[in-house]
CSV table of C-alpha atoms in Angstrom, one decimal:
chain,number,residue,atom,x,y,z
A,741,MET,CA,0.1,0.0,0.1
A,742,ALA,CA,3.3,2.2,1.2
A,743,LEU,CA,4.7,1.9,-2.6
A,744,GLU,CA,0.9,3.0,-4.0
A,745,TRP,CA,1.1,6.0,-2.0
A,746,LEU,CA,4.5,6.9,-3.2
A,747,PHE,CA,2.9,6.7,-7.0
A,748,VAL,CA,-0.3,9.0,-6.0
A,749,ILE,CA,1.9,11.4,-4.6
A,750,SER,CA,4.4,11.8,-7.3
A,751,LEU,CA,1.9,11.9,-9.9
A,752,THR,CA,0.0,14.9,-8.1
A,753,LEU,CA,3.3,16.8,-7.5
A,754,ALA,CA,4.3,16.2,-11.3
A,755,PRO,CA,2.9,19.7,-12.1
A,756,ILE,CA,5.8,21.6,-9.4
A,757,TYR,CA,8.9,22.1,-11.3
A,758,ALA,CA,10.4,23.5,-7.8
A,759,PHE,CA,14.0,23.4,-10.4
A,760,ALA,CA,15.4,24.3,-13.4
A,761,SER,CA,14.3,22.0,-16.4
A,762,GLY,CA,16.0,19.2,-17.4
A,763,GLY,CA,17.5,18.6,-14.5
A,764,LEU,CA,15.7,16.3,-10.9
A,765,GLN,CA,11.9,17.5,-9.9
A,766,ILE,CA,10.3,16.6,-6.8
A,767,ALA,CA,8.1,14.2,-9.0
A,768,HIS,CA,11.0,11.9,-9.7
A,769,ILE,CA,12.5,11.5,-6.8
A,770,VAL,CA,9.0,10.5,-5.4
A,771,MET,CA,8.6,8.2,-8.3
A,772,GLY,CA,12.0,6.5,-7.9
A,773,LEU,CA,11.6,5.4,-4.3
A,774,TYR,CA,8.5,3.7,-5.4
A,775,CYS,CA,10.3,2.2,-8.9
A,776,LEU,CA,12.9,1.0,-5.6
A,777,GLY,CA,10.5,-0.5,-3.1
A,778,ARG,CA,9.5,-2.3,-6.8
A,779,LEU,CA,12.7,-3.5,-7.4
A,780,VAL,CA,13.7,-4.8,-4.1
A,781,SER,CA,10.7,-7.3,-4.6
A,782,VAL,CA,10.1,-8.2,-7.9
A,783,ARG,CA,12.4,-9.0,-10.3
A,784,PRO,CA,11.6,-7.0,-13.3
A,785,ALA,CA,9.8,-8.1,-17.0
A,786,PHE,CA,11.7,-7.3,-20.5
A,787,GLY,CA,9.8,-7.2,-23.0
A,788,ALA,CA,10.5,-6.0,-26.7
A,789,PRO,CA,10.6,-1.9,-25.7
A,790,GLU,CA,12.3,-2.8,-23.0
A,791,THR,CA,14.5,-4.4,-24.8
A,792,ALA,CA,15.0,-1.5,-27.2
A,793,LEU,CA,15.6,1.6,-24.4
A,794,SER,CA,18.3,-0.9,-23.2
A,795,PHE,CA,20.5,-1.3,-25.9
A,796,LEU,CA,19.9,2.6,-26.3
A,797,CYS,CA,21.0,2.7,-23.5
A,798,VAL,CA,24.1,1.4,-23.8
A,799,VAL,CA,24.5,3.3,-27.1
A,800,ILE,CA,24.3,6.2,-25.8
A,801,ILE,CA,26.6,6.0,-22.9
A,802,ILE,CA,29.6,4.7,-25.8
A,803,ARG,CA,28.7,7.8,-27.9
A,804,GLU,CA,28.4,10.6,-24.8
A,805,TRP,CA,31.7,8.9,-23.8
A,806,THR,CA,33.7,8.8,-26.8
A,807,ALA,CA,32.5,12.8,-27.1
A,808,THR,CA,33.6,13.5,-23.7
A,809,ASN,CA,36.9,11.7,-23.4
A,810,PHE,CA,38.1,12.8,-27.3
A,811,GLY,CA,37.5,16.6,-26.1
A,812,TYR,CA,34.9,17.9,-27.7
A,813,GLY,CA,32.0,17.1,-24.9
A,814,SER,CA,32.4,18.1,-21.4
A,815,GLY,CA,29.8,14.8,-20.6
A,816,SER,CA,27.1,17.4,-19.7
A,817,GLY,CA,25.3,14.4,-22.4
A,818,LEU,CA,25.6,11.7,-20.2
A,819,MET,CA,21.9,13.3,-19.2
A,820,GLU,CA,20.9,11.9,-21.7
A,821,PHE,CA,21.7,8.6,-20.7
A,822,LEU,CA,19.6,9.0,-16.9
A,823,TYR,CA,16.5,10.4,-19.1
A,824,VAL,CA,15.8,6.7,-21.1
A,825,ALA,CA,17.6,5.1,-18.5
A,826,PHE,CA,14.8,6.8,-15.6
A,827,GLY,CA,11.7,6.0,-17.6
A,828,LEU,CA,13.1,2.4,-18.5
A,829,LEU,CA,12.7,2.0,-15.0
A,830,ILE,CA,8.8,2.9,-15.2
A,831,LEU,CA,8.4,0.6,-17.2
A,832,LEU,CA,9.7,-2.1,-15.7
A,833,CYS,CA,8.4,-1.5,-12.4
A,834,VAL,CA,4.7,-0.7,-13.9
A,835,ARG,CA,4.9,-3.9,-15.4
A,836,THR,CA,5.4,-5.7,-12.4
A,837,SER,CA,2.9,-4.2,-10.5
A,838,ASP,CA,-0.3,-5.5,-8.4
A,839,LEU,CA,-2.1,-3.7,-11.5
A,840,ASN,CA,-6.0,-2.9,-9.6
A,841,ARG,CA,-3.8,-1.3,-7.1
A,842,LEU,CA,-1.5,0.4,-9.0
A,843,ALA,CA,-4.4,1.8,-11.6
A,844,GLY,CA,-6.4,3.2,-8.5
A,845,ALA,CA,-3.7,5.2,-7.9
A,846,ALA,CA,-2.7,6.4,-10.7
A,847,ALA,CA,-6.6,7.8,-10.8
A,848,TRP,CA,-6.2,9.7,-7.8
A,849,GLY,CA,-2.4,11.1,-8.8
A,850,VAL,CA,-3.7,11.8,-12.1
A,851,TRP,CA,-6.9,13.7,-10.5
A,852,GLY,CA,-4.1,15.0,-7.3
A,853,GLY,CA,-2.0,16.3,-10.6
A,854,ALA,CA,-4.8,17.8,-12.5
A,855,ILE,CA,-6.3,19.6,-9.4
A,856,VAL,CA,-2.8,21.0,-8.3
A,857,ALA,CA,-1.9,21.9,-12.0
A,858,LEU,CA,-5.1,24.7,-12.8
A,859,VAL,CA,-4.9,26.2,-9.0
A,860,GLY,CA,-1.0,26.8,-10.1
A,861,VAL,CA,-2.4,28.3,-12.9
A,862,ALA,CA,-5.3,29.9,-11.6
A,863,ALA,CA,-2.9,31.5,-8.8
A,864,THR,CA,-0.1,33.0,-11.0
A,865,ASP,CA,-1.6,33.8,-14.7
A,866,GLY,CA,-4.9,33.2,-14.9
A,867,LEU,CA,-7.8,31.0,-16.9
A,868,SER,CA,-9.2,33.8,-18.8
A,869,ILE,CA,-9.0,32.4,-23.2
A,870,ARG,CA,-10.1,35.7,-24.3
A,871,GLY,CA,-7.6,39.0,-24.9
A,872,VAL,CA,-6.3,40.4,-27.3
A,873,SER,CA,-2.0,40.6,-26.3
A,874,ILE,CA,-1.2,36.5,-26.3
A,875,ASP,CA,0.3,35.8,-23.0
A,876,ARG,CA,1.0,32.8,-21.9
A,877,ALA,CA,0.5,30.4,-19.1
A,878,ILE,CA,3.2,28.5,-17.2
A,879,GLY,CA,1.7,28.2,-13.0
A,880,THR,CA,3.4,26.1,-12.0
A,881,PHE,CA,5.9,25.2,-14.8
A,882,ASN,CA,9.6,25.8,-16.2
A,883,ASN,CA,8.0,27.2,-19.4
A,884,PRO,CA,3.9,26.6,-21.0
A,885,ASN,CA,5.1,24.4,-23.0
A,886,GLN,CA,5.7,21.9,-20.1
A,887,LEU,CA,1.7,22.6,-19.0
A,888,ALA,CA,0.6,22.4,-22.7
A,889,TYR,CA,2.6,18.4,-22.4
A,890,PHE,CA,1.2,17.9,-19.0
A,891,ALA,CA,-2.4,18.9,-20.2
A,892,LEU,CA,-1.8,16.5,-22.9
A,893,LEU,CA,-0.4,13.2,-21.2
A,894,ASN,CA,-2.3,14.1,-18.0
A,895,SER,CA,-5.4,13.9,-20.8
A,896,CYS,CA,-4.4,10.1,-22.1
A,897,LEU,CA,-3.7,8.6,-18.7
A,898,ALA,CA,-7.3,9.8,-17.6
A,899,MET,CA,-8.8,7.9,-20.7
A,900,VAL,CA,-6.7,5.3,-20.5
A,901,LEU,CA,-7.7,4.6,-17.0
A,902,TRP,CA,-11.8,5.1,-18.0
A,903,LEU,CA,-10.9,2.8,-20.9
A,904,SER,CA,-10.2,0.0,-18.4
A,905,GLY,CA,-12.6,0.7,-16.2
A,906,HIS,CA,-10.8,2.6,-13.2
A,907,MET,CA,-12.5,5.9,-14.1
A,908,ARG,CA,-16.3,6.5,-14.4
A,909,THR,CA,-17.4,8.5,-18.4
A,910,LEU,CA,-18.5,11.4,-15.9
A,911,THR,CA,-15.3,11.8,-14.3
A,912,THR,CA,-13.0,11.3,-17.1
A,913,ILE,CA,-15.3,14.6,-19.0
A,914,VAL,CA,-14.4,16.2,-16.5
A,915,LEU,CA,-11.4,15.8,-16.2
A,916,HIS,CA,-10.9,16.3,-20.0
A,917,VAL,CA,-12.6,19.7,-19.5
A,918,MET,CA,-10.2,20.2,-17.3
A,919,MET,CA,-7.3,20.0,-19.4
A,920,ALA,CA,-8.4,21.1,-22.1
A,921,ILE,CA,-8.7,24.9,-20.3
A,922,LEU,CA,-5.2,24.8,-19.7
A,923,SER,CA,-3.8,23.8,-23.1
A,924,MET,CA,-6.3,27.0,-24.3
A,925,VAL,CA,-4.2,29.3,-21.7
A,926,ALA,CA,-0.6,27.2,-22.5
A,927,LEU,CA,-1.0,28.5,-26.2
A,928,SER,CA,1.5,25.1,-27.8
A,929,LYS,CA,-0.1,25.0,-31.5
A,930,ALA,CA,1.2,21.6,-31.0
A,931,GLY,CA,-0.8,21.3,-27.7
A,932,LEU,CA,-4.1,22.6,-28.6
A,933,ILE,CA,-4.1,19.7,-31.8
A,934,ALA,CA,-3.2,16.9,-29.9
A,935,GLN,CA,-5.7,18.0,-27.1
A,936,MET,CA,-8.5,19.0,-30.0
A,937,ALA,CA,-7.7,15.0,-31.0
A,938,VAL,CA,-8.6,13.7,-28.1
A,939,SER,CA,-11.4,15.4,-27.8
A,940,ALA,CA,-12.9,14.9,-30.6
A,941,ILE,CA,-12.4,11.2,-30.3
A,942,PHE,CA,-13.9,10.9,-27.1
A,943,LEU,CA,-16.7,12.5,-28.3
A,944,TRP,CA,-17.1,10.0,-31.2
A,945,TYR,CA,-16.9,6.7,-29.3
A,946,ILE,CA,-19.1,8.7,-26.4
A,947,VAL,CA,-22.0,9.3,-29.0
A,948,SER,CA,-20.6,5.9,-30.6
A,949,LYS,CA,-20.9,4.0,-27.4
A,950,TYR,CA,-24.3,5.0,-26.6
A,951,SER,CA,-25.9,5.0,-30.6
A,952,SER,CA,-25.3,3.4,-33.8
A,953,ASN,CA,-21.6,2.6,-35.0
A,954,HIS,CA,-22.9,5.8,-37.3
A,955,TRP,CA,-23.7,8.2,-34.9
A,956,GLY,CA,-20.2,9.2,-33.3
A,957,THR,CA,-19.1,10.0,-37.4
A,958,ILE,CA,-22.5,12.0,-37.7
A,959,VAL,CA,-21.8,14.0,-34.6
A,960,VAL,CA,-18.2,14.7,-35.3
A,961,LEU,CA,-18.3,16.0,-38.5
A,962,LEU,CA,-21.2,17.9,-38.0
A,963,SER,CA,-19.4,19.3,-34.7
A,964,GLY,CA,-16.7,20.3,-37.0
A,965,ALA,CA,-17.9,21.7,-39.6
A,966,GLY,CA,-20.1,24.2,-36.8
A,967,VAL,CA,-16.1,25.2,-35.6
A,968,VAL,CA,-15.2,25.4,-38.9
A,969,LEU,CA,-17.8,27.6,-39.7
A,970,ALA,CA,-17.9,29.6,-36.8
A,971,VAL,CA,-14.8,30.0,-37.1
A,972,ALA,CA,-15.6,32.2,-40.2
A,973,ALA,CA,-17.5,34.1,-39.2
A,974,GLY,CA,-15.6,35.2,-36.7
A,975,PHE,CA,-17.3,34.3,-33.9
A,976,PHE,CA,-13.9,32.6,-32.2
A,977,ASP,CA,-11.7,35.8,-33.2
A,978,GLN,CA,-11.6,37.2,-29.4
A,979,PHE,CA,-9.9,33.7,-28.2
A,980,LEU,CA,-6.6,33.7,-27.9
A,981,PHE,CA,-6.0,29.5,-28.5
A,982,VAL,CA,-8.0,30.8,-32.2
A,983,GLN,CA,-5.3,33.1,-32.5
A,984,ARG,CA,-2.8,31.3,-31.9
A,985,LEU,CA,-3.9,28.0,-34.1
A,986,ALA,CA,-4.2,31.3,-36.4
A,987,SER,CA,-0.5,31.6,-36.9
A,988,THR,CA,0.4,27.8,-37.5
A,989,GLY,CA,2.3,28.1,-40.3
A,990,SER,CA,4.0,31.8,-40.0
A,991,GLU,CA,6.3,31.3,-37.5
A,992,ALA,CA,10.3,31.1,-38.4
A,993,ASP,CA,10.1,27.0,-36.4
A,994,ASP,CA,7.0,25.6,-37.7
A,995,GLY,CA,8.5,23.6,-40.4
A,996,PHE,CA,10.4,20.3,-39.9
A,997,LEU,CA,13.7,21.2,-41.5
A,998,SER,CA,14.0,24.3,-38.5
A,999,ARG,CA,13.5,21.6,-36.5
A,1000,GLY,CA,16.3,20.3,-36.8
A,1001,TYR,CA,14.9,16.6,-38.1
A,1002,ALA,CA,18.1,16.7,-40.7
A,1003,VAL,CA,20.7,17.4,-38.5
A,1004,TRP,CA,22.4,14.7,-38.5
A,1005,LEU,CA,22.1,13.8,-42.1
A,1006,ASP,CA,24.0,16.6,-42.7
A,1007,GLY,CA,28.1,15.9,-42.0
A,1008,SER,CA,30.4,12.3,-42.4
A,1009,TRP,CA,29.1,9.1,-41.9
A,1010,THR,CA,30.1,8.0,-38.0
A,1011,SER,CA,27.4,11.5,-37.4
A,1012,PHE,CA,25.0,9.3,-39.9
A,1013,LEU,CA,25.1,6.4,-37.7
A,1014,PHE,CA,25.8,7.7,-34.2
A,1015,GLY,CA,24.7,10.8,-33.7
A,1016,LEU,CA,26.6,14.0,-32.9
A,1017,GLY,CA,25.8,13.6,-29.0
A,1018,GLN,CA,23.5,15.8,-27.3
A,1019,GLU,CA,26.3,18.5,-26.9
A,1020,GLY,CA,27.5,18.1,-30.3
A,1021,VAL,CA,23.4,18.8,-31.8
A,1022,LEU,CA,24.0,22.2,-29.3
A,1023,LEU,CA,27.2,23.3,-31.5
A,1024,LYS,CA,25.9,22.5,-35.0
A,1025,PHE,CA,22.6,23.2,-34.6
A,1026,GLY,CA,22.1,26.0,-32.1
A,1027,HIS,CA,19.2,24.6,-29.8
A,1028,GLU,CA,18.7,20.5,-29.5
A,1029,VAL,CA,15.8,18.6,-32.1
A,1030,HIS,CA,12.7,19.3,-31.0
A,1031,SER,CA,11.2,16.3,-32.1
A,1032,THR,CA,10.3,13.6,-29.7
A,1033,PHE,CA,11.5,10.9,-32.4
A,1034,ALA,CA,14.2,13.0,-34.5
A,1035,SER,CA,15.7,13.8,-31.3
A,1036,PHE,CA,17.3,10.2,-31.0
A,1037,PHE,CA,18.0,10.0,-34.9
A,1038,GLY,CA,20.2,13.7,-34.2
A,1039,LYS,CA,22.2,12.6,-31.0
A,1040,TYR,CA,22.7,9.0,-32.0
A,1041,GLY,CA,22.2,8.7,-35.7
A,1042,ALA,CA,20.5,6.1,-37.6
A,1043,ILE,CA,21.5,3.7,-34.9
A,1044,GLY,CA,20.3,5.3,-31.8
A,1045,GLY,CA,17.4,6.7,-33.9
A,1046,THR,CA,16.6,2.8,-35.3
A,1047,LEU,CA,16.5,1.6,-31.6
A,1048,PHE,CA,13.6,4.3,-30.3
A,1049,LEU,CA,11.7,4.0,-32.8
A,1050,SER,CA,11.6,0.3,-31.9
A,1051,PHE,CA,10.4,0.8,-29.0
A,1052,VAL,CA,8.0,2.9,-30.7
A,1053,GLY,CA,6.4,0.3,-32.7
A,1054,GLY,CA,6.5,-2.2,-29.1
A,1055,TRP,CA,4.4,0.8,-27.6
A,1056,PHE,CA,2.5,0.7,-30.6
A,1057,HIS,CA,1.6,-3.0,-30.5
A,1058,ARG,CA,1.2,-3.1,-26.8
A,1059,THR,CA,-1.8,-0.2,-27.4
A,1060,LYS,CA,-3.2,-2.1,-30.1
A,1061,SER,CA,-3.4,-5.2,-28.4
A,1062,ASN,CA,-4.9,-4.1,-25.0
A,1063,PHE,CA,-7.4,-1.4,-26.5
A,1064,GLY,CA,-8.0,-1.2,-30.1
A,1065,TRP,CA,-7.9,1.4,-32.2
A,1066,THR,CA,-9.8,3.5,-29.9
A,1067,GLY,CA,-7.0,2.9,-27.6
A,1068,ILE,CA,-4.4,4.7,-30.6
A,1069,GLY,CA,-6.2,7.2,-31.3
A,1070,LEU,CA,-7.0,8.8,-27.3
A,1071,THR,CA,-3.3,7.6,-26.1
A,1072,PHE,CA,-0.8,6.8,-28.8
A,1073,LEU,CA,-1.6,9.4,-32.2
A,1074,PRO,CA,-2.3,12.8,-29.5
A,1075,VAL,CA,1.0,11.7,-28.2
A,1076,ALA,CA,2.9,11.5,-31.1
A,1077,LEU,CA,1.5,14.9,-32.8
A,1078,TYR,CA,3.0,16.3,-30.1
A,1079,GLY,CA,6.2,14.9,-30.5
A,1080,LEU,CA,6.4,15.7,-33.6
A,1081,THR,CA,7.5,19.1,-33.0
A,1082,HIS,CA,8.2,19.0,-29.2
A,1083,ASN,CA,10.7,16.5,-27.5
A,1084,GLY,CA,8.8,15.3,-24.8
A,1085,SER,CA,10.7,11.9,-24.2
A,1086,ARG,CA,12.1,13.6,-21.1
A,1087,PHE,CA,8.9,14.4,-19.1
A,1088,MET,CA,8.1,12.1,-16.5
A,1089,LEU,CA,4.5,11.2,-17.4
A,1090,PHE,CA,5.5,10.2,-20.9
A,1091,TRP,CA,7.0,6.7,-19.4
A,1092,VAL,CA,4.1,6.8,-16.8
A,1093,LEU,CA,1.5,5.9,-20.0
A,1094,VAL,CA,3.2,4.4,-22.5
A,1095,ALA,CA,3.8,2.0,-18.9
A,1096,LEU,CA,0.0,2.7,-18.1
A,1097,VAL,CA,-1.0,1.5,-21.5
A,1098,GLY,CA,0.8,-1.7,-22.9
A,1099,SER,CA,0.6,-3.2,-18.9
A,1100,LEU,CA,-3.0,-2.9,-17.5
A,1101,LYS,CA,-4.5,-6.6,-18.8
A,1102,ALA,CA,-0.7,-8.6,-17.7
A,1103,ALA,CA,0.1,-7.4,-14.3
A,1104,HIS,CA,0.5,-11.5,-12.6
A,1105,GLY,CA,-2.5,-12.6,-14.8
A,1106,SER,CA,-5.0,-11.7,-12.4
A,1107,VAL,CA,-7.0,-8.8,-14.0
A,1108,ARG,CA,-7.7,-8.5,-17.8
A,1109,CYS,CA,-9.0,-5.3,-19.5
A,1110,TYR,CA,-11.5,-5.6,-22.0
A,1111,PRO,CA,-11.3,-2.3,-24.3
A,1112,LEU,CA,-14.7,-1.6,-25.4
A,1113,ARG,CA,-15.7,-1.8,-29.4
A,1114,VAL,CA,-17.8,0.8,-31.2
A,1115,GLY,CA,-21.9,0.6,-30.4
A,1116,GLN,CA,-21.1,-1.0,-26.5
A,1117,ARG,CA,-23.2,0.1,-24.0
A,1118,SER,CA,-21.0,-0.6,-20.7
A,1119,LEU,CA,-17.7,1.0,-19.7
A,1120,ALA,CA,-14.3,-1.4,-20.2
A,1121,HIS,CA,-14.4,-3.7,-17.1
A,1122,ASN,CA,-12.1,-5.8,-15.6
A,1123,ARG,CA,-12.1,-9.4,-14.7
A,1124,ILE,CA,-11.0,-10.8,-11.3
A,1125,GLY,CA,-8.7,-14.5,-11.1
A,1126,ASP,CA,-11.5,-16.0,-9.3
A,1127,GLY,CA,-11.8,-15.7,-4.9
A,1128,ALA,CA,-9.9,-12.5,-5.7
A,1129,LEU,CA,-10.8,-9.0,-5.1
A,1130,PRO,CA,-10.0,-5.9,-6.7
A,1131,GLY,CA,-6.2,-4.5,-5.1
A,1132,GLY,CA,-5.4,-7.8,-4.1
A,1133,GLY,CA,-7.4,-7.7,-1.6
A,1134,GLY,CA,-6.1,-5.5,0.5
A,1135,GLY,CA,-9.6,-3.4,1.0
A,1136,GLY,CA,-8.1,-0.3,2.1
A,1137,SER,CA,-8.9,2.0,-1.2
A,1138,LEU,CA,-6.5,2.6,-3.1
A,1139,GLY,CA,-7.8,-1.6,-4.0
A,1140,HIS,CA,-11.3,-0.8,-5.5
A,1141,GLU,CA,-11.9,-1.7,-9.4
A,1142,ARG,CA,-13.5,1.7,-10.2
A,1143,LEU,CA,-12.5,4.3,-7.9
A,1144,LEU,CA,-13.2,8.1,-9.9
């Protein structure tokens, strides 16, 4: 039970950035304690994604060590190893957890983090989404993109918990609306587009679930057409997020090349195979590669980038196996959209999401999650093994099958 509370506290404190970006935060320390407790009692289970990340860790160490010892690196690039290793640790520990307890803990943690983030923004920046000047909210984060990414990941985590039967529909809707508001005040174009994808698929899914399959598509198409007409008529002109989206394509950093997608291709064969290293990218490009996917190609070349794409393929496969195309649309697709123009691999909640969506039906064989299909009327539910109680029979509040 104590370990699950550490998981709750970590997710709740995720919005609080007490130190500089890229370094250790309070939530990371608490999550590390949770993982340490898991490793003491359970042997880690490696699958294909975990194996790919393990090899990627080796590639990172070799590349950054080489850069440091041959005089064109200070050793700070080894932080990249810690980011990936920490994510790998989360995947391994979640896969071996009591899933009922952990999903219950995640439900409380997702709500705790949502409240902390919302209160932080309300207290520091306000929650106004209308105005003339575009002032991006930060809240308790260090920059608005972190706020937007948190809002997106928290929405996706809520969707995973909803699909697995650990969060009620109304509760999920309320939380998603809260996160959508945070996306609107953060004014990240990538965050807004990804959050809109979650909203559209979620709306289609709910409407389809309680009616014939075609109604979901009809409602979403009509809603989309209505929004387009309203925008064309100027109805949303005073909304800051609409003004922000309207600038898409007009800024210097909107293109893939300006985000650093090709930095690893403009060099020798060694940079093509092994990349430039973290500091090498900064020296050549001026800043890091702004992409979850392309960043590993830039820093660690074709070898490192391919290993990361192998991990992504495993993430996709597990999501599809556990939750079908609905899970892909509600969790994988939005995060992938955001990752096209931002490096989200360092965010703790990213790894928590990947771990939960890939593990919900496999914890000790006691829980099997049945994803909803379009047209079904019942929520996703868990089947508990014969004689077993949700949460392993602990009876505590974290062990209930559907908490919220």
